Coordinates of C-alpha atoms in Angstrom, one line a residue:
M1153 CA 3.1 -28.9 5.2
K1154 CA 5.0 -25.6 5.5
Q1155 CA 3.7 -23.3 8.2
A1156 CA 3.1 -19.5 7.8
I1157 CA 2.0 -16.9 10.3
H1158 CA 0.1 -14.0 9.0
F1159 CA -0.8 -11.0 11.2
G1160 CA -4.1 -9.6 10.2
G1161 CA -7.2 -11.6 9.2
G1162 CA -8.8 -8.8 7.3
N1163 CA -9.7 -8.5 3.6
I1164 CA -6.1 -7.9 2.4
G1165 CA -4.8 -10.7 4.6
R1166 CA -7.3 -13.3 3.3
G1167 CA -7.8 -11.9 -0.2
F1168 CA -4.2 -11.4 -1.1
I1169 CA -1.3 -12.5 1.0
G1170 CA -2.9 -15.5 2.7
E1171 CA -4.2 -16.9 -0.6
L1172 CA -0.8 -16.7 -2.2
L1173 CA 0.8 -18.4 0.7
V1174 CA -1.7 -21.3 0.6
R1175 CA -1.2 -21.6 -3.1
S1176 CA 2.5 -21.9 -2.4
G1177 CA 2.1 -24.9 -0.1
Y1178 CA 1.8 -23.2 3.3
E1179 CA -0.8 -23.8 6.0
V1180 CA -1.6 -20.2 7.1
T1181 CA -2.3 -19.2 10.7
F1182 CA -4.1 -15.9 10.8
V1183 CA -3.4 -13.8 13.9
D1184 CA -6.0 -11.3 14.9
V1185 CA -7.9 -9.9 17.9
A1186 CA -11.3 -9.9 16.3
E1187 CA -12.9 -12.8 18.2
T1188 CA -15.7 -13.5 15.8
L1189 CA -13.4 -13.5 12.8
V1190 CA -11.0 -15.9 14.5
D1191 CA -13.8 -18.3 15.6
E1192 CA -15.3 -18.3 12.1
I1193 CA -12.0 -19.2 10.4
N1194 CA -11.4 -22.0 12.9
A1195 CA -14.9 -23.3 12.5
R1196 CA -14.6 -23.6 8.7
R1197 CA -10.8 -23.8 8.1
S1198 CA -11.5 -22.3 4.7
Y1199 CA -13.0 -19.2 3.0
D1200 CA -13.9 -18.0 -0.5
I1201 CA -12.5 -15.2 -2.7
E1202 CA -14.4 -13.6 -5.6
V1203 CA -12.3 -12.0 -8.3
V1204 CA -14.4 -9.2 -9.8
G1205 CA -14.0 -7.7 -13.2
N1206 CA -14.3 -8.6 -16.9
E1207 CA -13.6 -12.3 -16.1
P1208 CA -15.0 -13.0 -12.7
K1209 CA -14.0 -16.2 -10.9
S1210 CA -14.2 -17.8 -7.4
I1211 CA -11.3 -19.2 -5.4
H1212 CA -11.8 -21.5 -2.5
V1213 CA -9.0 -21.3 0.0
E1214 CA -8.3 -24.1 2.5
Y1215 CA -5.5 -25.0 4.9
V1216 CA -6.1 -22.0 7.2
K1217 CA -6.7 -21.5 10.9
A1218 CA -6.5 -18.6 13.3
I1219 CA -5.2 -17.5 16.6
N1220 CA -6.6 -14.8 18.9
S1221 CA -3.4 -13.1 20.1
N1222 CA -5.2 -11.7 23.2
K1223 CA -6.3 -15.1 24.4
Q1224 CA -3.9 -17.6 22.8
L1225 CA -0.4 -16.1 23.3
E1226 CA 1.3 -19.3 24.1
E1227 CA -0.1 -21.0 21.0
L1228 CA 1.2 -18.0 19.0
L1229 CA 4.7 -18.2 20.5
D1230 CA 4.9 -21.9 19.8
A1231 CA 3.9 -21.2 16.2
F1232 CA 7.0 -19.1 15.7
V1233 CA 9.2 -22.1 16.5
T1234 CA 8.1 -24.0 13.4
A1235 CA 7.1 -21.2 11.1
G1236 CA 8.6 -21.0 7.6
I1237 CA 7.5 -17.4 7.0
V1238 CA 5.8 -14.6 8.8
T1239 CA 3.8 -11.8 7.1
T1240 CA 1.6 -8.9 8.1
A1241 CA -1.2 -6.9 6.5
I1242 CA -2.6 -4.9 9.5
G1243 CA -2.0 -1.3 8.6
P1244 CA 1.2 0.8 9.3
N1245 CA -0.1 2.2 12.5
I1246 CA -0.6 -1.2 14.1
L1247 CA 2.9 -2.6 13.6
K1248 CA 4.2 -1.2 16.9
F1249 CA 1.4 -3.0 18.7
I1250 CA 2.2 -6.5 17.3
A1251 CA 6.0 -6.0 17.9
P1252 CA 6.0 -7.2 21.5
N1253 CA 4.5 -10.5 20.7
I1254 CA 6.7 -11.0 17.6
A1255 CA 9.7 -10.3 19.9
K1256 CA 8.5 -13.0 22.3
G1257 CA 7.9 -15.4 19.5
L1258 CA 11.4 -14.8 18.0
A1259 CA 13.0 -15.3 21.4
R1260 CA 11.3 -18.6 21.8
R1261 CA 12.2 -19.6 18.2
V1262 CA 16.0 -18.8 18.3
E1263 CA 16.2 -20.7 21.6
K1264 CA 14.9 -23.9 19.9
N1265 CA 15.3 -23.4 16.2
E1266 CA 18.1 -21.3 14.5
T1267 CA 17.1 -22.0 10.9
P1268 CA 16.5 -18.8 9.0
L1269 CA 13.1 -17.1 9.1
N1270 CA 11.9 -14.1 7.1
I1271 CA 9.3 -11.6 8.3
I1272 CA 7.7 -9.5 5.6
A1273 CA 5.4 -6.5 6.4
C1274 CA 3.0 -6.2 3.5
E1275 CA 1.8 -2.7 4.3
N1276 CA 1.0 0.4 2.2
M1277 CA 4.1 2.1 3.3
V1278 CA 7.8 2.5 2.4
G1279 CA 10.1 0.3 4.4
G1280 CA 7.4 -1.5 6.4
S1281 CA 9.5 -4.5 7.4
T1282 CA 12.4 -2.3 8.5
V1283 CA 9.9 -0.2 10.6
L1284 CA 8.6 -3.4 12.2
K1285 CA 12.1 -4.7 12.8
N1286 CA 13.0 -1.6 14.8
F1287 CA 9.8 -1.9 16.9
V1288 CA 10.6 -5.6 17.5
Y1289 CA 14.2 -4.9 18.5
E1290 CA 13.0 -2.5 21.2
H1291 CA 11.5 -5.6 23.0
L1292 CA 14.4 -8.0 22.6
A1293 CA 16.9 -8.7 25.4
D1294 CA 20.5 -7.9 24.4
D1295 CA 21.6 -11.6 24.5
V1296 CA 18.7 -12.5 22.1
K1297 CA 19.4 -9.7 19.6
A1298 CA 22.6 -11.3 18.3
K1299 CA 20.8 -14.6 17.5
V1300 CA 17.8 -12.8 15.9
T1301 CA 20.1 -10.7 13.7
R1302 CA 21.8 -13.9 12.6
C1303 CA 18.7 -16.0 11.9
I1304 CA 15.8 -13.6 11.2
G1305 CA 15.4 -11.4 8.1
F1306 CA 13.1 -8.5 7.6
P1307 CA 13.0 -7.8 3.8
D1308 CA 11.0 -4.8 2.8
A1309 CA 8.1 -5.1 0.4
A1310 CA 5.8 -3.3 -2.0
V1311 CA 2.3 -4.6 -2.4
D1312 CA -0.5 -3.6 -4.7
R1313 CA -4.1 -4.9 -4.9
I1314 CA -7.4 -3.1 -4.7
V1315 CA -9.8 -4.6 -2.2
P1316 CA -13.0 -2.5 -2.4
I1317 CA -15.1 -1.6 0.7
Q1318 CA -17.6 -4.4 0.9
H1319 CA -20.4 -5.8 3.1
N1320 CA -21.0 -9.4 2.4
E1321 CA -23.5 -11.8 3.9
D1322 CA -20.7 -14.3 4.3
P1323 CA -18.3 -12.7 6.9
L1324 CA -15.3 -14.5 5.4
L1325 CA -16.0 -13.8 1.7
V1326 CA -13.5 -11.3 0.1
K1327 CA -14.0 -9.5 -3.2
V1328 CA -10.8 -8.5 -4.9
E1329 CA -9.6 -7.2 -8.3
P1330 CA -7.7 -9.5 -10.7
F1331 CA -4.5 -7.5 -10.5
C1332 CA -2.0 -8.0 -7.7
E1333 CA 1.7 -7.3 -7.2
W1334 CA 4.1 -8.3 -4.4
D1335 CA 7.7 -7.2 -4.8
V1336 CA 10.2 -8.0 -2.0
D1337 CA 13.8 -6.8 -1.6
R1338 CA 16.1 -9.7 -1.7
K1339 CA 18.8 -7.8 0.2
G1340 CA 16.9 -8.2 3.4
V1341 CA 16.6 -12.0 3.2
V1342 CA 18.3 -14.3 5.6
G1343 CA 18.9 -17.8 4.2
A1344 CA 17.3 -18.9 1.0
E1345 CA 14.6 -16.8 -0.6
P1346 CA 11.1 -18.3 0.2
Q1347 CA 9.5 -19.3 -3.1
I1348 CA 6.0 -17.9 -3.1
E1349 CA 3.7 -17.8 -6.2
G1350 CA 3.0 -14.2 -7.0
L1351 CA 6.0 -12.8 -5.1
T1352 CA 8.8 -11.3 -7.1
W1353 CA 12.2 -10.9 -5.5
V1354 CA 13.9 -7.7 -6.7
D1355 CA 17.3 -6.1 -6.4
N1356 CA 16.1 -2.5 -6.4
L1357 CA 12.9 -2.2 -4.5
E1358 CA 12.9 1.6 -4.6
A1359 CA 12.3 1.4 -8.4
Y1360 CA 9.2 -0.7 -7.9
I1361 CA 7.9 1.4 -5.0
E1362 CA 8.2 4.6 -7.0
R1363 CA 6.7 2.9 -10.1
K1364 CA 3.6 2.0 -8.1
L1365 CA 3.6 5.3 -6.1
F1366 CA 4.0 7.6 -9.2
S1367 CA 1.8 5.5 -11.5
V1368 CA -1.1 3.9 -9.5
N1369 CA -1.2 6.3 -6.5
T1370 CA -0.4 9.4 -8.4
G1371 CA -3.0 8.5 -11.1
H1372 CA -5.7 7.6 -8.5
A1373 CA -5.2 10.9 -6.6
S1374 CA -5.2 12.9 -9.8
I1375 CA -8.5 11.4 -11.0
A1376 CA -10.0 12.0 -7.5
Y1377 CA -9.0 15.6 -7.2
M1378 CA -10.1 16.6 -10.7
A1379 CA -13.3 14.7 -10.3
Y1380 CA -14.1 16.4 -7.0
L1381 CA -13.8 19.8 -8.7
K1382 CA -16.3 18.6 -11.3
G1383 CA -18.7 17.2 -8.7
I1384 CA -18.3 13.6 -9.8
E1385 CA -18.9 11.2 -6.9
D1386 CA -17.1 8.0 -7.8
I1387 CA -13.9 6.9 -9.7
A1388 CA -15.6 4.7 -12.3
T1389 CA -17.8 7.5 -13.3
A1390 CA -14.8 9.9 -13.4
M1391 CA -13.2 7.4 -15.8
K1392 CA -16.0 7.9 -18.2
D1393 CA -15.2 11.7 -18.4
E1394 CA -13.1 12.2 -21.5
E1395 CA -11.5 15.4 -20.0
I1396 CA -10.4 13.7 -16.8
V1397 CA -9.0 10.6 -18.7
A1398 CA -7.1 12.8 -21.0
F1399 CA -5.7 14.8 -18.1
V1400 CA -4.6 11.8 -16.1
R1401 CA -2.8 10.5 -19.2
R1402 CA -0.9 13.7 -19.2
V1403 CA 0.0 13.1 -15.5
W1404 CA 1.2 9.6 -16.4
A1405 CA 3.2 10.9 -19.3
E1406 CA 5.1 13.2 -16.9
S1407 CA 5.7 10.6 -14.2
S1408 CA 6.7 8.0 -16.8
E1409 CA 9.5 10.2 -18.1
L1410 CA 10.8 10.4 -14.5
L1411 CA 10.7 6.6 -13.9
I1412 CA 12.3 5.8 -17.3
E1413 CA 15.1 8.4 -16.7
K1414 CA 15.7 7.5 -13.1
F1415 CA 15.4 3.7 -13.1
G1416 CA 15.7 2.7 -16.7
F1417 CA 12.3 1.1 -17.0
D1418 CA 11.5 -0.2 -20.5
R1419 CA 9.2 2.4 -22.1
G1420 CA 6.8 -0.2 -23.6
Q1421 CA 6.6 -2.3 -20.4
L1422 CA 5.9 0.8 -18.3
A1423 CA 3.2 2.0 -20.8
A1424 CA 1.6 -1.5 -20.4
Y1425 CA 1.7 -1.2 -16.6
I1426 CA 0.0 2.2 -16.8
R1427 CA -2.7 0.9 -19.2
T1428 CA -3.4 -1.8 -16.6
A1429 CA -3.8 0.9 -13.9
E1430 CA -6.2 2.7 -16.1
E1431 CA -8.3 -0.4 -16.7
R1432 CA -8.3 -1.1 -12.9
F1433 CA -9.7 2.4 -12.2
K1434 CA -12.5 1.8 -14.8
N1435 CA -13.6 -1.5 -13.1
P1436 CA -17.1 -0.7 -11.8
H1437 CA -16.8 -3.4 -9.2
L1438 CA -13.9 -1.6 -7.6
S1439 CA -15.2 1.9 -7.9
D1440 CA -14.5 4.0 -4.8
A1441 CA -16.0 7.3 -3.7
V1442 CA -14.0 10.2 -4.9
T1443 CA -13.9 11.7 -1.5
R1444 CA -12.4 8.6 0.0
V1445 CA -9.6 8.4 -2.6
A1446 CA -8.9 12.1 -2.2
R1447 CA -9.0 12.1 1.6
G1448 CA -5.9 13.0 3.5
P1449 CA -4.6 15.9 1.3
K1450 CA -2.1 16.9 3.9
R1451 CA -0.4 13.5 3.6
K1452 CA -0.8 13.3 -0.2
L1453 CA 0.8 16.8 -0.5
G1454 CA 3.9 15.7 1.5
A1455 CA 7.3 16.3 0.0
K1456 CA 8.0 12.6 -0.4
D1457 CA 4.5 11.5 -1.5
R1458 CA 2.7 10.9 -4.9
L1459 CA 2.2 14.4 -6.1
V1460 CA 5.1 16.6 -5.0
S1461 CA 7.9 14.2 -5.1
P1462 CA 7.6 13.4 -8.9
A1463 CA 7.1 17.1 -9.6
V1464 CA 10.2 18.1 -7.7
Q1465 CA 12.3 15.4 -9.3
L1466 CA 11.1 16.4 -12.8
M1467 CA 12.1 20.0 -12.1
E1468 CA 15.5 18.8 -11.0
R1469 CA 15.9 17.1 -14.3
G1470 CA 14.9 20.3 -16.3
R1471 CA 11.4 19.2 -17.1
K1472 CA 8.2 21.3 -16.4
P1473 CA 5.5 19.2 -14.7
E1474 CA 2.5 21.1 -15.9
A1475 CA -0.1 18.4 -15.2
L1476 CA 1.4 17.5 -11.7
A1477 CA 1.4 21.1 -10.7
T1478 CA -2.3 21.3 -11.7
V1479 CA -3.1 18.3 -9.5
I1480 CA -1.2 19.9 -6.5
A1481 CA -3.3 23.0 -7.0
A1482 CA -6.5 20.9 -7.2
A1483 CA -5.5 19.1 -3.9
L1484 CA -5.2 22.4 -2.2
H1485 CA -8.9 23.1 -3.3
F1486 CA -10.2 19.8 -1.8
D1487 CA -12.5 21.1 0.9
F1488 CA -14.6 18.0 1.9
A1489 CA -16.0 18.9 5.3
D1490 CA -15.9 15.3 6.6
D1491 CA -12.2 14.9 6.1
P1492 CA -10.2 16.3 9.0
E1493 CA -7.0 16.9 6.9
A1494 CA -9.0 18.7 4.3
V1495 CA -10.5 21.0 7.0
E1496 CA -7.0 21.6 8.3
V1497 CA -5.6 22.5 4.9
Q1498 CA -8.5 24.8 4.1
S1499 CA -8.2 26.5 7.6
F1500 CA -4.5 27.1 7.0
I1501 CA -5.2 28.6 3.6
K1502 CA -7.9 30.9 4.9
E1503 CA -5.7 32.2 7.8
N1504 CA -2.3 32.4 5.9
G1505 CA -3.0 32.5 2.2
I1506 CA -2.3 30.1 -0.6
E1507 CA 1.4 31.0 -1.0
K1508 CA 2.3 30.1 2.6
A1509 CA 0.1 27.0 2.3
I1510 CA 2.1 25.7 -0.6
T1511 CA 5.4 25.9 1.2
H1512 CA 3.9 24.7 4.5
F1513 CA 2.3 21.5 3.1
T1514 CA 4.7 20.7 0.2
E1515 CA 8.0 22.1 1.4
I1516 CA 8.4 23.6 -2.0
P1517 CA 10.5 26.8 -1.6
A1518 CA 8.6 30.0 -2.1
G1519 CA 9.6 31.8 -5.3
S1520 CA 11.0 28.6 -6.9
E1521 CA 10.0 27.7 -10.5
L1522 CA 7.7 24.9 -9.3
F1523 CA 6.1 27.1 -6.6
N1524 CA 5.3 29.7 -9.2
L1525 CA 3.9 27.0 -11.6
I1526 CA 1.5 25.8 -8.8
L1527 CA 0.5 29.4 -8.2
E1528 CA -0.2 29.8 -11.8
K1529 CA -2.3 26.6 -12.0
N1530 CA -4.2 27.7 -8.8
A1531 CA -5.1 31.1 -10.4
E1532 CA -6.4 29.3 -13.5
M1533 CA -8.4 27.0 -11.3
K1534 CA -10.0 29.8 -9.4
K1535 CA -11.2 31.3 -12.7

């Protein structure tokens, strides 16, 4: 049986990546530092997934085991020698902490086995595998780097699946939505592309990253910020509000025009993708708190993120992003006291004013057409 190493035994690891690997004929070794989780996986060598939605179903996953990287380092390094693929789903901020052990594992592998191996970081970030590669290379000896460069690929990926916050009696049970997408850039592959059910190898990953970012993430944030202003507490309830649904459809209409013009997406296929996103947000089993989806406004208002980037790109193409400008203004009104970023944004606005805040957080130049449009929407919102 083919062998896979997956860093991160959490809900995404078990409920998404691990399940697809097993379905594709791999025995999956989950690598984690949570001792109870590792012991439970090893005791059962299986776990269950519940797909929640209009057509619920259960999936039983076998051919799994686990390694505690704090206690079983030698076992982990040996696993690299025979691995057919390595994946991660641990969170962007943790990649640098697993890099030293990956470097040690690769050093052992290329000493004994120079067949190609690909490492795919399945994180909610752009260029995750490249980021991981850079961290790993910091820990490789110079004489090993040449072999690793020749034998080991780090293809970047875009992943999408909602795994709701959950507290289950069974510690290994994972509840997930029916939808999932895993796109990987074939340009980063070394050797043959691993054939994994549910994984799509693509030539232009940027197109798929921005399709997800400017459709799913932009839509989710738009719903959350508008719902917060209306005092609605969860996303599924917000999706019953006709005004909010009509508004987010306007946002999607704007971002769709950008995606079609920039990447040549088929209009009908993109519309179907967005309809799927809308249905996902209506799923009551996946409903999330509005404040959780809206949290981190400083990051979400970033120049390259889900709100500002599509608005700027539309302006550059001579289009006026009225709905996106409204969401940006709404994000600047998000004053949830338990969110440190929201507190920071509101403190800056109080001390410096809204005009300086727009430029500070979004990098949109003061006096520009988009800047003035956001100011206009902000004034309307205050009324």
